[in-house]
Amino acid sequence: MARQPEGPPPPPTVQKLRLRYAKRGPLRFASHRDLARALERALRRARVPMAFSAGFSPHPKISYVGAAPTGAASEAEYVEIGLAERRDPEEVRAALDASLPPGVDVLECVEATEGTGSLADRIDAARWRVELPGVSPAELAAAVAAFLAADVVTVEKRTKNGLRDVDARAAVTGASAGEEAGCAILHMVVRQVTPAVRPDDVLAALVAVADLRPPSPPRAVREAQGRLDDCGTVADPLGPDRVAGTRCQGEPAAV
Amino acid sequence: MTDAPRTVPGESLYPRLEPLLAQVQKPIQYVGGELNAQVKAWDDVAVHWALMYPDAYEVGLPNQGLMILYEVLNERPDALAERTYAVWPDLAALMREHGVGQFTVDSHRAVADFDLLGVSFATELGYTNLLEALDLAGVPLHAHHRDETHPVVVAGGHAAFNPEPIADFVDCAVLGDGEQVVGDITDVVAAWKEQGRPGGRVELLARLARVDGVYVPRFYAVSYGPDGAIAAVTRTREDVPARVGKRTVMDLDEWPYPKTPLVPLAESVHERMSVEIFRGCTRGCRFCQAGMITRPVRERTITGIGSMVDQGLRATGYEEVGLLSLSSADHSEIGQIAKQLADRYEGTNTGLSLPSTRVDAFNVTLANELSRNGRRSGLTFAPEGGSERIRRVINKTVSKDDLVRTVTTAYANGWQQVKLYFMCGLPTETDEDVLEIAELAVEVIRAGREASGRKDVRCTVSIGGFVPKPHTPFQWAGQAGAETIDSRLRLLRQAINADRRVGRSIGLRYHDGKPGIVEGLLSRGDRRVGRVIERVWREGGRFDGWSEHFSFERWTAAAAAELAPLGVDLDWYTIRERGQDEVLPWDHLDSGLDKEWLWDDWQEALSEEEVADCRWTPCYDCGVCPTNGTEIQVGPTGRSLLPLTVVGR
Ligand code: B12
Ligand code: SF4
């Protein structure tokens, strides 16, 4: 029995905006659900004229693309919103950023250009940086070398359907060991696969190949997301909109 | 706990906490950074308050009382307030292992560094969590082991009207509204520190004991008679009051808090904004401690409410506003409030709601008005008693016909789901009183299907065991035993399921009787019960409000071990009826209610006589107004909401 609410249908979407935002500092412990709730409230607080779905409980038009796991920080989270009235993207960015708690920072906002494809289609890989406090850079370098040398590194992963074996090696297109202020840093590019391979899985793989066991929990930051090009770098997913659009906001994603 | 490496007072523990957070469930609840959270520099202020809700973050964060005090204190230039909540056992274990103390979520400062630890007790089931927090903080459990380097532990909230079970663990308890008294306490602490802490902790506590509304248990001695009951409670110093009175905020419009409610990132039990539309209640429901101890009624004006709703929505981005109070439909201008707010927020996807209401056709009209633009999902009524007879005993009179008619009206107006709240184990209750709930529910569904012409109407019966509370007419009542409650609930379930065709439209949600017995022990207990609490905590008891953590066996075993040598037991505190002359543990704490009036009301309950509401009938001398120099403050003011200023570009 499909009953419809009385009154006129909600106004249609007249503008789509694509946002890049970061979760930083202690707010890396926010889950995707936490962030989604916070974003919806911030949109209201910032009085962004959202378009809504029809029905008894109308939802604002928001679509999320691949959220970083709870506990991982990110400089490159993406979301697309539908507006019922046109707005200047930079004004929306600033208002939204001011309405979100510090640590969830809106970095870029561009208008989606028709005909350039969906945001989800422009993301198939992510670049990660993982700090490993207490691990020596040399140790990490050796572990990474062992990992890259292997054809397959199977790790056990907890999924919705229980424990599963996944090949962590296949998803990693590049990895290197670095160092900053004496702390070992793992840099890597990981492709989107199903089930997902996350930094934790790669770290589990380093235990498997080299018995690398960090004394305290590593800190992962997703530095970029986008399409993997032939040179193994991750392209800016907002690039096509920016090129097609009339103006270009903020600094481009550091890729 | 292990000694943590000492840091500079007020220094952040976050660097040491962060690695632990990666290893626990829902770490977001420990990091703070909520919208509208406040962080002040430690050295800029004289007085530092840590405010604790002694339960999980998801329950504690939305608590109105604590949110109010947090803002009121942070507005003072000479004070700061930060929040702390009970940490779950997974993190507590890691904190002990790594020597990280109980911390505030705002700046992750050590609770031990603060001048005061204010704890809000809305429920007695938070007592074990207080002990856990003190221990994690490295603060001695017992007040008399603390020195002037330790925070002053202050209990507040409704349970503080009988703080005797936790008298050994707290330094002070505050009776009544907190808005003004926290300022007075801050002044006392600031002056004492400024003067170089003369007389040490005892002098500070003696000064605090002279603040109106502040009770310092250590200055009162309790003696017991041969029958186990209290012989006398006497003050041990002349300069503290013989009886401690409660605080009452008289003009709510002057205290429009919270102005900028906290909005958590983590999920909480209450995902909406709340505006308290009045405080106090004189309906006179005899089981209701909140109503009795918060008299008289003090309304916020329609314009005050309007501006709080507006400000709060702007500050939070919430999409729903609850108009809260103990009985919201009783506001003298509720009709206009509902209409004008609904007009104002028409077309903005902003929801308005009233919490559970009395059974009354007017409430359906109100709910219709508030949901004008939204969905009509569920409506809640609280008849509390199953039969007309028992409803006269508890003074919540509504006839069965009116009840069925009201609920039917709700269904006819498009509400699909009605929730009915009841209690089980009320004084004089029999199986028959409880079984009438089933008849009522069946009738409601039948009439509702007919009136709405739909088959999908639903009714949920929610029922829990009654716990007699201090400062109510039922403070003398014998509590029903857990077996009695459980057997009545079983009978009720069978009766509801007897007719499948109607029964499948009726949901039954109930709590078994065991936690209620522990709550009863803690509610009407005296200082001897402190030993039971401590033992339960030592044996691992925490989060007693959560069924997965609560252990009845641990409580009964601890009660048996600790109370037997004193000649009393669990039953003595719970199922025993008290006599008129017994000295009750809270008799020296004055809610303003006249003990004789309470006794007379108890006797009237037993003879099923009702008492009217003093807002609409003459004062019946409950005692509150003359004792506290207060008076009823109700409208109507006849004012209207001002149009919102147009914000935007
Ligand atoms: C009335 C009431 C409601 C009403 C209205 C709430 C309101 N006005 O805020 C309604 C029906 C909406 C409601 C809803 C809920 N409630 Co309720 N509610 C109560 C009740 C009976 C009174 C609360 C109240 O009047 N608050 C008004 C504020 C302003 O007063 P206050 O908190 O007492 O604080 C003042 C003073 O006491 C004092 N004070 C308080 N703490 C301190 C500390 C210090 C140091 C000092 C000096 C002073 C001080 O200063 C404050 C300002 O004056 C309490 C039980 C109780 N006896 O407290 C339960 C209670 C708080 N609710 C509870 C629950 C579970 C809920 C819900 C989650 C239910 C649900 N599942 O939806 C929601 C959540 C609402 C929320 N915002 O948190 C539980 C919490 C359980 C727990 N583990 O802690 C309680 C304890 C009831 C219970 N025993 O189960 N609730
Ligand atoms: S003293 Fe009288 S007017 Fe005041 S709350 Fe009691 S009954 Fe009502």
mmCIF file of C-alpha atoms in Angstrom, chain B residues 274-436:
data_model
loop_
_atom_site.group_PDB
_atom_site.id
_atom_site.type_symbol
_atom_site.label_atom_id
_atom_site.label_comp_id
_atom_site.label_asym_id
_atom_site.label_seq_id
_atom_site.Cartn_x
_atom_site.Cartn_y
_atom_site.Cartn_z
ATOM 1 C CA SER B 274 15.740 19.296 23.594
ATOM 2 C CA VAL B 275 14.158 22.400 25.000
ATOM 3 C CA GLU B 276 12.867 22.182 28.528
ATOM 4 C CA ILE B 277 9.510 23.990 28.473
ATOM 5 C CA PHE B 278 8.874 23.886 32.192
ATOM 6 C CA ARG B 279 10.349 22.399 35.314
ATOM 7 C CA GLY B 280 8.517 20.688 38.144
ATOM 8 C CA CYS B 281 5.179 18.932 38.119
ATOM 9 C CA THR B 282 2.263 19.014 40.512
ATOM 10 C CA ARG B 283 0.120 16.346 38.908
ATOM 11 C CA GLY B 284 0.896 14.432 42.055
ATOM 12 C CA CYS B 285 1.572 10.968 40.624
ATOM 13 C CA ARG B 286 2.519 9.199 43.804
ATOM 14 C CA PHE B 287 5.269 7.015 42.357
ATOM 15 C CA CYS B 288 7.072 9.883 40.668
ATOM 16 C CA GLN B 289 10.118 11.152 42.459
ATOM 17 C CA ALA B 290 10.971 13.605 39.695
ATOM 18 C CA GLY B 291 7.575 15.268 40.093
ATOM 19 C CA MET B 292 7.740 15.428 43.867
ATOM 20 C CA ILE B 293 11.245 16.823 44.269
ATOM 21 C CA THR B 294 11.096 19.443 41.524
ATOM 22 C CA ARG B 295 8.055 21.359 42.740
ATOM 23 C CA PRO B 296 6.655 23.881 42.151
ATOM 24 C CA VAL B 297 5.902 24.183 38.445
ATOM 25 C CA ARG B 298 7.938 26.874 36.725
ATOM 26 C CA GLU B 299 7.120 27.524 33.091
ATOM 27 C CA ARG B 300 9.356 28.942 30.456
ATOM 28 C CA THR B 301 7.347 31.488 28.475
ATOM 29 C CA ILE B 302 6.253 30.843 24.909
ATOM 30 C CA THR B 303 8.665 33.497 23.688
ATOM 31 C CA GLY B 304 11.508 32.055 25.739
ATOM 32 C CA ILE B 305 10.797 28.646 24.249
ATOM 33 C CA GLY B 306 10.604 30.079 20.747
ATOM 34 C CA SER B 307 13.997 31.692 20.956
ATOM 35 C CA MET B 308 15.639 28.595 22.476
ATOM 36 C CA VAL B 309 14.262 26.440 19.674
ATOM 37 C CA ASP B 310 15.520 28.883 17.074
ATOM 38 C CA GLN B 311 18.960 29.370 18.621
ATOM 39 C CA GLY B 312 19.402 25.679 19.288
ATOM 40 C CA LEU B 313 18.501 24.601 15.768
ATOM 41 C CA ARG B 314 20.941 27.090 14.332
ATOM 42 C CA ALA B 315 23.660 25.977 16.690
ATOM 43 C CA THR B 316 23.215 22.262 16.096
ATOM 44 C CA GLY B 317 21.662 21.460 12.746
ATOM 45 C CA TYR B 318 19.415 18.913 14.415
ATOM 46 C CA GLU B 319 16.279 18.148 12.483
ATOM 47 C CA GLU B 320 14.108 17.386 15.427
ATOM 48 C CA VAL B 321 13.246 19.297 18.567
ATOM 49 C CA GLY B 322 11.744 17.698 21.645
ATOM 50 C CA LEU B 323 9.716 19.969 23.900
ATOM 51 C CA LEU B 324 10.625 18.371 27.191
ATOM 52 C CA SER B 325 9.358 18.489 30.705
ATOM 53 C CA LEU B 326 7.803 16.045 33.095
ATOM 54 C CA SER B 327 4.364 16.503 31.520
ATOM 55 C CA SER B 328 4.715 18.742 28.494
ATOM 56 C CA ALA B 329 1.058 18.907 27.492
ATOM 57 C CA ASP B 330 0.357 20.700 30.772
ATOM 58 C CA HIS B 331 2.130 23.899 29.776
ATOM 59 C CA SER B 332 -0.473 26.643 30.037
ATOM 60 C CA GLU B 333 0.182 27.724 26.455
ATOM 61 C CA ILE B 334 1.068 24.404 24.852
ATOM 62 C CA GLY B 335 -1.613 24.744 22.190
ATOM 63 C CA GLN B 336 -0.175 28.027 20.952
ATOM 64 C CA ILE B 337 3.403 26.782 21.318
ATOM 65 C CA ALA B 338 2.640 23.774 19.128
ATOM 66 C CA LYS B 339 0.733 25.763 16.554
ATOM 67 C CA GLN B 340 3.146 28.638 16.287
ATOM 68 C CA LEU B 341 6.225 26.437 16.108
ATOM 69 C CA ALA B 342 4.583 24.225 13.501
ATOM 70 C CA ASP B 343 3.751 27.356 11.480
ATOM 71 C CA ARG B 344 7.245 28.646 11.824
ATOM 72 C CA TYR B 345 8.970 25.477 10.666
ATOM 73 C CA GLU B 346 6.499 24.504 7.955
ATOM 74 C CA GLY B 347 8.321 23.229 4.885
ATOM 75 C CA THR B 348 11.748 23.031 6.534
ATOM 76 C CA ASN B 349 11.888 19.299 7.328
ATOM 77 C CA THR B 350 12.107 20.159 11.010
ATOM 78 C CA GLY B 351 10.340 17.736 13.301
ATOM 79 C CA LEU B 352 8.745 18.701 16.589
ATOM 80 C CA SER B 353 7.830 16.256 19.300
ATOM 81 C CA LEU B 354 6.511 15.909 22.800
ATOM 82 C CA PRO B 355 7.730 13.079 24.995
ATOM 83 C CA SER B 356 5.358 10.495 26.388
ATOM 84 C CA THR B 357 2.191 12.137 27.489
ATOM 85 C CA ARG B 358 -0.709 11.563 29.762
ATOM 86 C CA VAL B 359 -3.687 9.834 28.263
ATOM 87 C CA ASP B 360 -5.819 12.687 27.113
ATOM 88 C CA ALA B 361 -7.583 13.456 23.834
ATOM 89 C CA PHE B 362 -6.013 16.908 23.796
ATOM 90 C CA ASN B 363 -2.624 15.272 23.494
ATOM 91 C CA VAL B 364 -3.618 13.663 20.223
ATOM 92 C CA THR B 365 -4.660 17.070 18.910
ATOM 93 C CA LEU B 366 -1.293 18.432 19.977
ATOM 94 C CA ALA B 367 0.612 15.602 18.399
ATOM 95 C CA ASN B 368 -1.363 16.089 15.187
ATOM 96 C CA GLU B 369 -0.409 19.721 15.153
ATOM 97 C CA LEU B 370 3.280 19.022 15.755
ATOM 98 C CA SER B 371 3.396 16.351 13.065
ATOM 99 C CA ARG B 372 1.478 18.497 10.602
ATOM 100 C CA ASN B 373 4.269 18.392 8.049
ATOM 101 C CA GLY B 374 5.821 15.086 8.915
ATOM 102 C CA ARG B 375 5.214 11.442 9.395
ATOM 103 C CA ARG B 376 2.851 10.049 12.022
ATOM 104 C CA SER B 377 4.808 7.076 13.167
ATOM 105 C CA GLY B 378 4.383 6.563 16.864
ATOM 106 C CA LEU B 379 2.671 8.138 19.826
ATOM 107 C CA THR B 380 3.364 7.305 23.444
ATOM 108 C CA PHE B 381 0.994 7.405 26.388
ATOM 109 C CA ALA B 382 1.748 6.552 29.966
ATOM 110 C CA PRO B 383 -1.272 5.291 31.890
ATOM 111 C CA GLU B 384 1.251 3.582 34.245
ATOM 112 C CA GLY B 385 -1.370 1.476 36.034
ATOM 113 C CA GLY B 386 -3.330 -1.360 34.419
ATOM 114 C CA SER B 387 -6.693 -0.933 36.144
ATOM 115 C CA GLU B 388 -8.813 2.047 37.071
ATOM 116 C CA ARG B 389 -8.426 1.042 40.693
ATOM 117 C CA ILE B 390 -4.645 1.025 40.658
ATOM 118 C CA ARG B 391 -4.629 4.287 38.721
ATOM 119 C CA ARG B 392 -6.525 5.856 41.626
ATOM 120 C CA VAL B 393 -3.905 4.461 44.012
ATOM 121 C CA ILE B 394 -1.088 6.103 42.068
ATOM 122 C CA ASN B 395 -3.134 9.249 41.420
ATOM 123 C CA LYS B 396 -3.029 8.983 37.681
ATOM 124 C CA THR B 397 -6.706 8.771 37.105
ATOM 125 C CA VAL B 398 -8.076 8.014 33.712
ATOM 126 C CA SER B 399 -11.044 5.785 32.998
ATOM 127 C CA LYS B 400 -10.698 2.774 30.770
ATOM 128 C CA ASP B 401 -13.222 4.227 28.324
ATOM 129 C CA ASP B 402 -11.270 7.451 28.021
ATOM 130 C CA LEU B 403 -8.094 5.518 27.501
ATOM 131 C CA VAL B 404 -9.535 3.425 24.696
ATOM 132 C CA ARG B 405 -11.175 6.467 23.160
ATOM 133 C CA THR B 406 -7.942 8.484 23.203
ATOM 134 C CA VAL B 407 -5.872 5.754 21.636
ATOM 135 C CA THR B 408 -8.548 5.076 19.044
ATOM 136 C CA THR B 409 -8.575 8.759 18.137
ATOM 137 C CA ALA B 410 -4.849 8.537 17.583
ATOM 138 C CA TYR B 411 -5.251 5.631 15.147
ATOM 139 C CA ALA B 412 -8.112 7.413 13.410
ATOM 140 C CA ASN B 413 -5.818 10.394 12.915
ATOM 141 C CA GLY B 414 -3.282 8.347 11.032
ATOM 142 C CA TRP B 415 -0.955 7.279 13.849
ATOM 143 C CA GLN B 416 0.009 3.683 13.179
ATOM 144 C CA GLN B 417 1.763 2.756 16.340
ATOM 145 C CA VAL B 418 0.862 3.587 19.912
ATOM 146 C CA LYS B 419 3.132 2.820 22.845
ATOM 147 C CA LEU B 420 1.651 2.414 26.304
ATOM 148 C CA TYR B 421 3.844 2.611 29.397
ATOM 149 C CA PHE B 422 2.944 0.703 32.538
ATOM 150 C CA MET B 423 4.444 -0.246 35.855
ATOM 151 C CA CYS B 424 4.150 -3.531 37.662
ATOM 152 C CA GLY B 425 4.452 -4.087 41.399
ATOM 153 C CA LEU B 426 2.663 -0.919 42.507
ATOM 154 C CA PRO B 427 1.403 -0.796 46.103
ATOM 155 C CA THR B 428 -1.802 -2.822 46.627
ATOM 156 C CA GLU B 429 -1.469 -4.323 43.129
ATOM 157 C CA THR B 430 -2.910 -7.757 42.371
ATOM 158 C CA ASP B 431 -2.550 -10.059 39.354
ATOM 159 C CA GLU B 432 -5.915 -8.794 38.135
ATOM 160 C CA ASP B 433 -4.712 -5.193 37.958
ATOM 161 C CA VAL B 434 -1.883 -6.234 35.666
ATOM 162 C CA LEU B 435 -4.014 -8.570 33.574
ATOM 163 C CA GLU B 436 -6.288 -5.665 32.754
#
